GROMACS .gro file of C-alpha atoms in nm:
model
  121
    1MET     CA    1 -19.655   6.233  -2.636
    2GLU     CA    2 -19.781   5.960  -2.814
    3ILE     CA    3 -20.144   5.744  -2.854
    4TRP     CA    4 -20.127   5.423  -2.886
    5VAL     CA    5 -20.410   5.338  -3.156
    6ASN     CA    6 -20.592   5.086  -3.326
    7PRO     CA    7 -20.792   5.300  -3.609
    8ALA     CA    8 -21.077   5.094  -3.659
    9CYS     CA    9 -21.137   5.161  -3.281
   10SER     CA   10 -21.403   5.424  -3.201
   11LYS     CA   11 -21.246   5.494  -2.865
   12CYS     CA   12 -20.884   5.611  -3.048
   13ARG     CA   13 -21.008   5.775  -3.284
   14SER     CA   14 -21.239   6.050  -3.097
   15ALA     CA   15 -20.952   6.061  -2.888
   16VAL     CA   16 -20.724   6.189  -3.229
   17GLU     CA   17 -21.023   6.423  -3.225
   18LEU     CA   18 -20.977   6.569  -2.942
   19LEU     CA   19 -20.561   6.527  -2.956
   20ASP     CA   20 -20.605   6.789  -3.293
   21GLU     CA   21 -20.916   7.059  -3.172
   22ALA     CA   22 -20.724   7.096  -2.826
   23GLY     CA   23 -20.433   7.183  -3.071
   24VAL     CA   24 -20.123   6.958  -2.921
   25SER     CA   25 -19.886   6.796  -3.123
   26TYR     CA   26 -19.853   6.429  -3.065
   27THR     CA   27 -19.747   6.133  -3.266
   28VAL     CA   28 -19.961   5.810  -3.367
   29ARG     CA   29 -19.864   5.442  -3.288
   30ARG     CA   30 -20.067   5.243  -3.460
   31TYR     CA   31 -19.947   4.946  -3.207
   32LEU     CA   32 -20.123   4.638  -3.394
   33ASP     CA   33 -19.858   4.677  -3.681
   34GLU     CA   34 -19.623   4.827  -3.463
   35PRO     CA   35 -19.652   4.655  -3.115
   36PRO     CA   36 -19.498   4.763  -2.823
   37SER     CA   37 -19.185   4.589  -2.648
   38GLU     CA   38 -19.189   4.393  -2.327
   39GLU     CA   39 -18.942   4.699  -2.201
   40GLU     CA   40 -19.153   4.949  -2.342
   41LEU     CA   41 -19.510   4.778  -2.205
   42ARG     CA   42 -19.319   4.755  -1.821
   43ASP     CA   43 -19.256   5.174  -1.864
   44VAL     CA   44 -19.617   5.230  -1.960
   45LEU     CA   45 -19.717   5.050  -1.694
   46GLY     CA   46 -19.525   5.218  -1.450
   47ARG     CA   47 -19.649   5.550  -1.580
   48LEU     CA   48 -20.055   5.457  -1.516
   49GLY     CA   49 -19.955   5.344  -1.268
   50LEU     CA   50 -20.117   4.984  -1.342
   51GLU     CA   51 -20.082   4.627  -1.382
   52PRO     CA   52 -20.051   4.432  -1.736
   53TRP     CA   53 -20.381   4.254  -1.605
   54ASP     CA   54 -20.568   4.559  -1.570
   55ILE     CA   55 -20.489   4.696  -1.964
   56THR     CA   56 -20.566   4.393  -2.053
   57ARG     CA   57 -20.860   4.329  -2.295
   58THR     CA   58 -21.003   3.960  -2.177
   59GLY     CA   59 -21.280   4.002  -2.432
   60GLU     CA   60 -21.080   3.867  -2.710
   61ALA     CA   61 -21.084   3.578  -2.898
   62VAL     CA   62 -20.644   3.536  -2.805
   63ALA     CA   63 -20.777   3.611  -2.434
   64LYS     CA   64 -20.980   3.272  -2.415
   65GLU     CA   65 -20.775   3.126  -2.657
   66LEU     CA   66 -20.479   3.185  -2.331
   67GLY     CA   67 -20.718   3.124  -2.123
   68LEU     CA   68 -20.647   3.513  -1.913
   69LYS     CA   69 -20.915   3.466  -1.751
   70GLU     CA   70 -20.759   3.204  -1.498
   71TRP     CA   71 -20.445   3.365  -1.488
   72PRO     CA   72 -20.312   3.496  -1.153
   73ARG     CA   73 -20.343   3.815  -1.095
   74GLU     CA   74 -20.031   3.889  -0.900
   75ALA     CA   75 -19.661   4.032  -0.884
   76GLY     CA   76 -19.540   3.664  -0.943
   77ALA     CA   77 -19.745   3.662  -1.310
   78ARG     CA   78 -19.661   4.005  -1.412
   79GLU     CA   79 -19.342   3.871  -1.642
   80ARG     CA   80 -19.682   3.671  -1.791
   81TRP     CA   81 -19.928   3.912  -1.853
   82ILE     CA   82 -19.625   4.122  -2.016
   83ALA     CA   83 -19.515   3.838  -2.249
   84ALA     CA   84 -19.890   3.820  -2.375
   85LEU     CA   85 -19.972   4.168  -2.422
   86ALA     CA   86 -19.609   4.224  -2.624
   87ALA     CA   87 -19.735   3.846  -2.820
   88HIS     CA   88 -20.030   3.932  -2.854
   89PRO     CA   89 -20.058   4.334  -2.920
   90LYS     CA   90 -20.516   4.310  -2.951
   91LEU     CA   91 -20.481   4.270  -2.561
   92ILE     CA   92 -20.407   4.547  -2.472
   93GLN     CA   93 -20.665   4.795  -2.468
   94ARG     CA   94 -20.658   5.132  -2.659
   95PRO     CA   95 -20.618   5.376  -2.639
   96ILE     CA   96 -20.296   5.504  -2.441
   97ILE     CA   97 -20.224   5.792  -2.485
   98THR     CA   98 -19.806   5.882  -2.252
   99ALA     CA   99 -19.739   6.234  -2.192
  100ASP     CA  100 -19.433   6.418  -2.257
  101ASP     CA  101 -19.432   6.529  -1.815
  102GLY     CA  102 -19.359   6.139  -1.797
  103THR     CA  103 -19.788   6.003  -1.734
  104ALA     CA  104 -19.961   5.828  -1.926
  105VAL     CA  105 -20.388   5.753  -1.939
  106VAL     CA  106 -20.597   5.508  -2.060
  107GLY     CA  107 -20.817   5.716  -2.289
  108ARG     CA  108 -21.152   5.552  -2.325
  109THR     CA  109 -21.322   5.836  -2.178
  110ASP     CA  110 -21.328   6.219  -2.316
  111GLU     CA  111 -21.243   6.362  -1.912
  112ALA     CA  112 -20.846   6.139  -1.981
  113VAL     CA  113 -20.768   6.228  -2.291
  114ARG     CA  114 -20.821   6.649  -2.224
  115GLY     CA  115 -20.624   6.538  -1.848
  116ALA     CA  116 -20.349   6.417  -2.093
  117VAL     CA  117 -20.366   6.756  -2.218
  118SER     CA  118 -20.407   6.931  -1.979
  119SER     CA  119 -20.103   6.745  -1.866
  120SER     CA  120 -19.860   6.818  -2.099
  121SER     CA  121 -19.933   7.200  -2.162
   0.00000   0.00000   0.00000
C-alpha cells in the first residue's frame, strides 16, 4: 500500500494516523517532492475509475494561471490534463491511497481510508 501525501495537509495527516491505527504496512510518498509520472497518473486514474479533472484541485493558484476551469473535460483533453498534473503535482487531490489489490481511493474522508484498509486486508 502506498499513500501520496502533502505533509502540510490535515487530511493527509489524518489518513496516515488511520493507517497507523489499523496497523497496515504502507509507504509514504511525498508527491510534491517525488511527483508521479504521466504513466503513474494514468495507472492511478484507472485504479480510481476517475478522470484527471476529477482529481484536480482547481482552486490552486497554478490552476488559475493555466485556466483549468476552462479546459474541456472530455476524452480528447485527457492527456493535456494528465500532463498538467505531472508538471504541477500541487494540482493533485490528496491523499491518494493505492492498495496492493489494485484498488485506489482518494482518502479525503475517514470512511474512504477505512475502505482502503479493508480492501488490503
